[in-house]
Every structure is written in C-alpha cells, then in structure tokens.
Amino acid sequence: MKDETRQHLALGLTSIRHNHHQTVASNVIQLTLKFVNVCFIEEPETQRWILIDTALSRQEKKIIDCARYLFGNRAPEAIILTHGHFDHIGSALPLSHHWQVPLYASDLELPYLTGSRAYPPANAEAGGGTISRLSPLFSRGPYNFNGVLSPLPEDGTVPGLATWRWLQTPGHTPGHISLFREYDRSLIAGDAFVSVQQESLRRVFLQRPQLSGPPRYFTQDWEHAFESIKKLAMLSPSVAATGHGPPIGGPGLTDGLKSMLAHFYSSNTPYAP
Ligand SMILES: [Zn+2]
C-alpha cells in the first residue's frame, strides 16, 4: 500500500463529519477541515487578506470555496505556514498555484519544506491514545516547495498585513511560528498549543475544548515547547485560534494557559497520561 493511501486510511478514522467556518475575532475566520484548522485574516481598510496553513492534502477546493464566500474573487496576498507538518501544508502547492501567491514559513522550517530534511519519526507511545498509535503512518516529508516558498521577513512583519506580527514559537517543530494582533490581542497559535487534545481519537472526534500542549507524537523539543507557550501566555491573548480544536478565549484561555504551564511536564509531555 502506498504511504499516502495508508495515511488517508488512518485519517479517515479520525474524520470529523462537518467542515465549517467560524469567527475567531474581527476579520479572523477559522475554517475546520476534518480535524485541522486554517485561518483567513483580513484587513478591511486595504481589502487585503492572507491564509494561515492549508490543512491536509486535497482540501484546496473547500478552502477556495470558503475564500470565495468570504472575499469574492480577491486572491490572498500570501499563504503563511505555521510549520511544515503534513496536516498544515497538505494543500499548500495547489493553493499557491491557484492564486499565484507565495508561501512563507520561518527560515528555521525551510529544510523540511525544501526537500532537504524529513521530520523525525513520530512517537507512537506519546499520550497513549489511538491517534498517537497511528502517528507512525503519517507523512514526515521532506516536502519540496522550492520556487514558491520564501522565508518570513526577519523583522516580524507579516507579508501583506500591517496589523499582525509573527513570532518564533519553536518546540513542536524547530521553525514553528505563531501570529499576534496587538490591538485586540488576537492570537493564532498554530500547534504551539491546541484546544482539543490530539492524541485521543475520542477527544478529536468529539471536539470538546480542552487546552493542551502541542500534539505529543510529533513534538520535537519539550523545553522549547514549554518556553513558547510561556511566551504566548505573556502576550495575554484575548482569544486564540489553534491548529486543532475550536477558538478559545476569556477565562478558558487565560486560566487554561496558566494551568497548562503549571502542570506542563506532568500532563503534556510524551509519557504523561
Ligand atoms: Zn503539527
């Protein structure tokens, strides 16, 4: 069986039946495709928008349809990848070709996205859930986006948008990034932390919100992951869109981040229950 076929079979088990979009904050829309989120961010003054992440492969039509519903025929300024895992970059190439727009990622993530390095093997034991056990079937790359991929600007600016900044949040992967809008403290966390624990098939299926550290089976450096969550908590975000799970704000986010940091090594690292 081809790698991709096995992966899709595995992921078929975890499909959430409904794909839907919802508002995270003003001009920030999250679209959930199966168990993964992508985000559309707009600046209405300039009529510019960008896409954050691209979900699994073969999701481009759903993303384009949603974009058309939100923005008519306006193409985005850019597609930004929080990191290079298969469930965030799956539809990146067809979308980049369709809209004729560049992809951006942190320079530290480029080796995984320019054909030179695969992600390390997944940890099937991490967290003890069904998805962790399936995780060795997931693609680890390397992916090759040469010709359409550029490093994000070093000064933290976001191509095409004036009110957002990107910041390094390594740990889950070396070049993982998050995005932040200062004026209303909106955060796009990527997989630095998530709002539905990813290791358990049951939790993923139910999509019941629970703030949790990065998906354990694929997290490369737990100390960096901890520091990154601390860095994001110190921004005092009012609301967060994460790579997996519903948007979360208010005390659920503030208290959730505090308690996650307080119990980080006992409840989030690979061998915690
Ligand atoms: Zn990931």
Short mmCIF file of C-alpha atoms and ligand atoms in Angstrom, two decimals:
data_model
loop_
_atom_site.label_atom_id
_atom_site.label_comp_id
_atom_site.label_asym_id
_atom_site.label_seq_id
_atom_site.Cartn_x
_atom_site.Cartn_y
_atom_site.Cartn_z
CA MET A 1 0.00 0.00 0.00
CA LYS A 2 1.34 3.43 -0.86
CA ASP A 3 2.33 5.66 2.05
CA GLU A 4 -0.25 8.26 1.13
CA THR A 5 -3.05 5.69 0.90
CA ARG A 6 -2.21 4.29 4.32
CA GLN A 7 -2.14 7.77 5.73
CA HIS A 8 -5.54 8.61 4.32
CA LEU A 9 -6.97 5.37 5.65
CA ALA A 10 -5.64 6.24 9.07
CA LEU A 11 -7.00 9.74 8.86
CA GLY A 12 -10.35 8.51 7.56
CA LEU A 13 -10.86 7.10 11.02
CA THR A 14 -10.46 10.49 12.56
CA SER A 15 -12.60 12.47 10.15
CA ILE A 16 -14.95 14.94 11.73
CA ARG A 17 -18.12 14.84 9.68
CA HIS A 18 -18.72 18.54 9.39
CA ASN A 19 -16.48 21.15 7.83
CA HIS A 20 -17.41 24.60 8.99
CA HIS A 21 -16.08 28.12 9.45
CA GLN A 22 -16.47 30.35 12.47
CA THR A 23 -15.38 33.79 13.63
CA VAL A 24 -12.39 33.94 15.98
CA ALA A 25 -12.16 37.75 16.26
CA SER A 26 -13.00 40.62 13.94
CA ASN A 27 -11.76 39.75 10.47
CA VAL A 28 -10.32 36.45 11.62
CA ILE A 29 -12.18 33.37 10.40
CA GLN A 30 -11.26 29.79 11.20
CA LEU A 31 -12.21 27.00 8.81
CA THR A 32 -12.17 23.48 10.20
CA LEU A 33 -11.48 20.71 7.68
CA LYS A 34 -11.70 17.26 9.21
CA PHE A 35 -9.69 17.76 12.41
CA VAL A 36 -7.44 20.60 11.21
CA ASN A 37 -7.94 24.37 11.12
CA VAL A 38 -6.90 27.00 8.62
CA CYS A 39 -7.39 30.74 9.20
CA PHE A 40 -8.36 33.63 6.97
CA ILE A 41 -7.21 37.05 8.20
CA GLU A 42 -8.33 40.24 6.52
CA GLU A 43 -7.56 43.93 6.84
CA PRO A 44 -10.75 45.54 5.53
CA GLU A 45 -9.13 49.01 5.13
CA THR A 46 -6.81 47.67 2.44
CA GLN A 47 -9.04 44.79 1.37
CA ARG A 48 -6.04 42.52 1.79
CA TRP A 49 -6.18 39.05 3.28
CA ILE A 50 -3.91 36.12 3.91
CA LEU A 51 -4.36 32.41 4.55
CA ILE A 52 -2.70 30.69 7.51
CA ASP A 53 -1.99 26.96 6.91
CA THR A 54 -3.58 24.71 4.32
CA ALA A 55 -4.86 21.56 6.10
CA LEU A 56 -4.49 18.05 4.68
CA SER A 57 -3.95 17.27 1.01
CA ARG A 58 -6.92 17.58 -1.37
CA GLN A 59 -8.62 20.26 0.74
CA GLU A 60 -7.90 23.06 -1.73
CA LYS A 61 -11.39 23.15 -3.23
CA LYS A 62 -13.03 23.59 0.18
CA ILE A 63 -10.56 26.32 1.11
CA ILE A 64 -11.08 28.13 -2.22
CA ASP A 65 -14.88 27.86 -1.86
CA CYS A 66 -14.75 29.34 1.64
CA ALA A 67 -12.39 32.13 0.48
CA ARG A 68 -14.77 32.95 -2.38
CA TYR A 69 -17.67 33.14 0.07
CA LEU A 70 -15.69 35.48 2.32
CA PHE A 71 -13.76 37.61 -0.18
CA GLY A 72 -15.33 37.12 -3.61
CA ASN A 73 -12.68 36.78 -6.27
CA ARG A 74 -9.95 38.60 -4.33
CA ALA A 75 -6.81 36.45 -4.07
CA PRO A 76 -4.80 36.45 -0.85
CA GLU A 77 -1.54 38.35 -0.54
CA ALA A 78 0.25 35.29 0.80
CA ILE A 79 -0.11 31.87 2.39
CA ILE A 80 1.73 31.53 5.67
CA LEU A 81 2.62 28.15 7.15
CA THR A 82 2.88 27.92 10.94
CA HIS A 83 5.03 24.81 10.44
CA GLY A 84 5.55 22.07 7.90
CA HIS A 85 3.62 19.06 9.22
CA PHE A 86 1.55 17.17 6.66
CA ASP A 87 -1.78 18.31 8.15
CA HIS A 88 -0.85 22.00 7.77
CA ILE A 89 0.89 22.01 4.37
CA GLY A 90 -1.16 19.36 2.56
CA SER A 91 -2.92 21.71 0.13
CA ALA A 92 -0.23 24.41 0.01
CA LEU A 93 1.01 23.81 -3.53
CA PRO A 94 -2.35 23.68 -5.34
CA LEU A 95 -3.49 26.80 -3.45
CA SER A 96 -0.28 28.66 -4.25
CA HIS A 97 -0.71 27.74 -7.92
CA HIS A 98 -4.41 28.56 -7.98
CA TRP A 99 -4.00 32.07 -6.56
CA GLN A 100 -0.48 32.61 -7.90
CA VAL A 101 0.74 33.67 -4.46
CA PRO A 102 3.87 32.84 -2.49
CA LEU A 103 4.13 30.55 0.54
CA TYR A 104 6.00 31.76 3.61
CA ALA A 105 7.48 29.92 6.59
CA SER A 106 10.14 30.65 9.18
CA ASP A 107 13.69 30.20 7.84
CA LEU A 108 14.20 27.54 10.55
CA GLU A 109 11.43 25.43 9.00
CA LEU A 110 12.76 25.69 5.44
CA PRO A 111 14.89 22.48 5.47
CA TYR A 112 11.67 20.44 5.88
CA LEU A 113 9.94 22.33 3.10
CA THR A 114 12.69 22.49 0.51
CA GLY A 115 13.42 18.80 0.18
CA SER A 116 16.42 18.53 2.45
CA ARG A 117 15.16 17.12 5.77
CA ALA A 118 12.32 14.86 6.97
CA TYR A 119 10.76 15.34 10.40
CA PRO A 120 11.91 12.79 13.00
CA PRO A 121 9.83 9.61 13.40
CA ALA A 122 6.59 10.03 15.36
CA ASN A 123 6.41 8.81 18.95
CA ALA A 124 3.61 6.23 18.87
CA GLU A 125 3.65 5.86 22.66
CA ALA A 126 3.14 9.56 23.40
CA GLY A 127 -0.03 10.12 25.39
CA GLY A 128 -1.24 6.56 24.87
CA GLY A 129 -4.11 7.47 22.51
CA THR A 130 -5.23 5.88 19.24
CA ILE A 131 -4.02 8.78 17.13
CA SER A 132 -0.58 8.53 18.70
CA ARG A 133 -0.54 4.83 17.82
CA LEU A 134 -1.46 5.67 14.22
CA SER A 135 1.04 8.53 14.01
CA PRO A 136 3.91 6.46 12.53
CA LEU A 137 1.71 6.21 9.40
CA PHE A 138 1.65 10.00 8.98
CA SER A 139 3.88 11.56 6.35
CA ARG A 140 7.07 13.18 7.68
CA GLY A 141 8.25 14.73 4.43
CA PRO A 142 10.53 16.21 3.37
CA TYR A 143 8.30 18.39 1.21
CA ASN A 144 9.58 20.47 -1.63
CA PHE A 145 8.10 23.90 -2.23
CA ASN A 146 11.17 25.33 -3.95
CA GLY A 147 10.22 28.15 -6.30
CA VAL A 148 7.14 29.29 -4.36
CA LEU A 149 8.41 29.32 -0.76
CA SER A 150 10.18 32.25 0.93
CA PRO A 151 11.36 32.85 4.49
CA LEU A 152 9.16 35.21 6.53
CA PRO A 153 10.66 38.72 6.94
CA GLU A 154 13.15 38.76 9.82
CA ASP A 155 11.59 41.86 11.40
CA GLY A 156 8.40 40.01 12.37
CA THR A 157 6.17 41.77 9.85
CA VAL A 158 3.55 39.73 8.04
CA PRO A 159 3.57 39.97 4.24
CA GLY A 160 0.51 41.91 3.07
CA LEU A 161 -0.86 42.88 6.52
CA ALA A 162 0.14 45.86 8.69
CA THR A 163 -1.58 44.97 11.98
CA TRP A 164 -0.18 41.47 12.53
CA ARG A 165 3.24 40.23 13.67
CA TRP A 166 4.67 36.74 13.55
CA LEU A 167 6.83 35.27 16.30
CA GLN A 168 9.02 32.20 16.69
CA THR A 169 7.37 29.55 18.88
CA PRO A 170 9.69 26.54 18.46
CA GLY A 171 9.34 23.20 20.18
CA HIS A 172 6.64 21.35 18.27
CA THR A 173 8.99 21.88 15.30
CA PRO A 174 12.19 23.97 15.16
CA GLY A 175 10.70 26.68 12.95
CA HIS A 176 7.18 26.75 14.32
CA ILE A 177 5.59 30.24 14.37
CA SER A 178 2.50 31.95 15.79
CA LEU A 179 0.84 35.23 14.77
CA PHE A 180 -0.42 38.04 17.00
CA ARG A 181 -2.51 41.20 16.56
CA GLU A 182 -1.63 43.67 19.29
CA TYR A 183 -4.69 45.95 19.25
CA ASP A 184 -7.20 43.30 20.32
CA ARG A 185 -4.68 40.63 21.42
CA SER A 186 -5.83 38.03 18.92
CA LEU A 187 -3.53 35.05 18.64
CA ILE A 188 -3.09 32.38 16.02
CA ALA A 189 -1.12 29.77 17.92
CA GLY A 190 -0.67 27.07 15.28
CA ASP A 191 0.28 23.88 17.14
CA ALA A 192 2.25 25.66 19.92
CA PHE A 193 -0.79 24.67 21.97
CA VAL A 194 -4.14 23.32 20.84
CA SER A 195 -7.72 23.48 22.09
CA VAL A 196 -8.55 19.81 21.54
CA GLN A 197 -6.09 17.20 22.71
CA GLN A 198 -4.82 15.40 19.64
CA GLU A 199 -3.61 12.06 20.95
CA SER A 200 -7.02 10.57 21.68
CA LEU A 201 -9.33 9.59 18.81
CA ARG A 202 -12.36 10.05 21.04
CA ARG A 203 -11.42 13.59 22.00
CA VAL A 204 -10.65 14.50 18.41
CA PHE A 205 -13.97 13.06 17.27
CA LEU A 206 -15.96 14.90 19.94
CA GLN A 207 -14.02 18.18 19.50
CA ARG A 208 -14.69 19.02 23.14
CA PRO A 209 -12.48 22.00 24.01
CA GLN A 210 -9.58 21.32 26.32
CA LEU A 211 -6.43 23.41 26.22
CA SER A 212 -3.49 21.12 25.69
CA GLY A 213 0.17 21.28 24.74
CA PRO A 214 1.30 20.59 21.17
CA PRO A 215 0.37 17.22 19.60
CA ARG A 216 2.76 14.96 21.52
CA TYR A 217 3.60 12.31 18.94
CA PHE A 218 5.17 14.91 16.64
CA THR A 219 6.69 17.38 19.16
CA GLN A 220 10.46 17.58 18.81
CA ASP A 221 11.67 19.65 21.79
CA TRP A 222 9.64 19.83 25.01
CA GLU A 223 11.71 22.52 26.70
CA HIS A 224 11.28 24.83 23.75
CA ALA A 225 7.59 23.92 23.59
CA PHE A 226 7.20 24.99 27.22
CA GLU A 227 9.09 28.27 26.66
CA SER A 228 6.96 29.02 23.61
CA ILE A 229 3.68 28.57 25.50
CA LYS A 230 5.07 30.82 28.25
CA LYS A 231 5.94 33.44 25.64
CA LEU A 232 2.40 33.28 24.21
CA ALA A 233 0.80 33.41 27.68
CA MET A 234 2.81 36.56 28.43
CA LEU A 235 1.12 38.28 25.49
CA SER A 236 -2.17 37.90 27.44
CA PRO A 237 -4.14 36.87 24.35
CA SER A 238 -7.87 37.60 24.47
CA VAL A 239 -8.67 34.83 22.02
CA ALA A 240 -6.72 32.11 20.27
CA ALA A 241 -7.22 30.07 17.14
CA THR A 242 -5.14 26.90 17.29
CA GLY A 243 -4.22 24.28 14.71
CA HIS A 244 -6.75 21.81 16.14
CA GLY A 245 -9.99 22.50 18.01
CA PRO A 246 -12.39 25.44 18.36
CA PRO A 247 -11.32 29.05 19.01
CA ILE A 248 -10.89 29.70 22.70
CA GLY A 249 -10.99 32.98 24.67
CA GLY A 250 -11.71 34.58 28.05
CA PRO A 251 -11.02 32.66 31.29
CA GLY A 252 -10.93 29.34 29.38
CA LEU A 253 -7.83 30.63 27.63
CA THR A 254 -6.22 32.65 30.44
CA ASP A 255 -6.74 30.02 33.15
CA GLY A 256 -6.10 27.19 30.70
CA LEU A 257 -2.69 28.61 29.80
CA LYS A 258 -1.79 29.17 33.46
CA SER A 259 -2.76 25.67 34.47
CA MET A 260 -1.08 24.13 31.42
CA LEU A 261 2.19 25.86 32.32
CA ALA A 262 1.88 24.90 36.00
CA HIS A 263 1.42 21.20 35.16
CA PHE A 264 3.28 21.15 31.89
CA TYR A 265 5.77 18.35 32.50
CA SER A 266 3.34 16.16 34.38
CA SER A 267 0.43 16.47 31.97
CA ASN A 268 1.68 17.34 28.50
CA THR A 269 4.95 15.62 27.82
CA PRO A 270 5.07 12.34 25.87
CA TYR A 271 4.61 9.87 28.70
CA ALA A 272 2.07 11.79 30.76
CA PRO A 273 -1.36 10.12 30.93
ZN ZN B 1 1.94 19.85 13.91
#
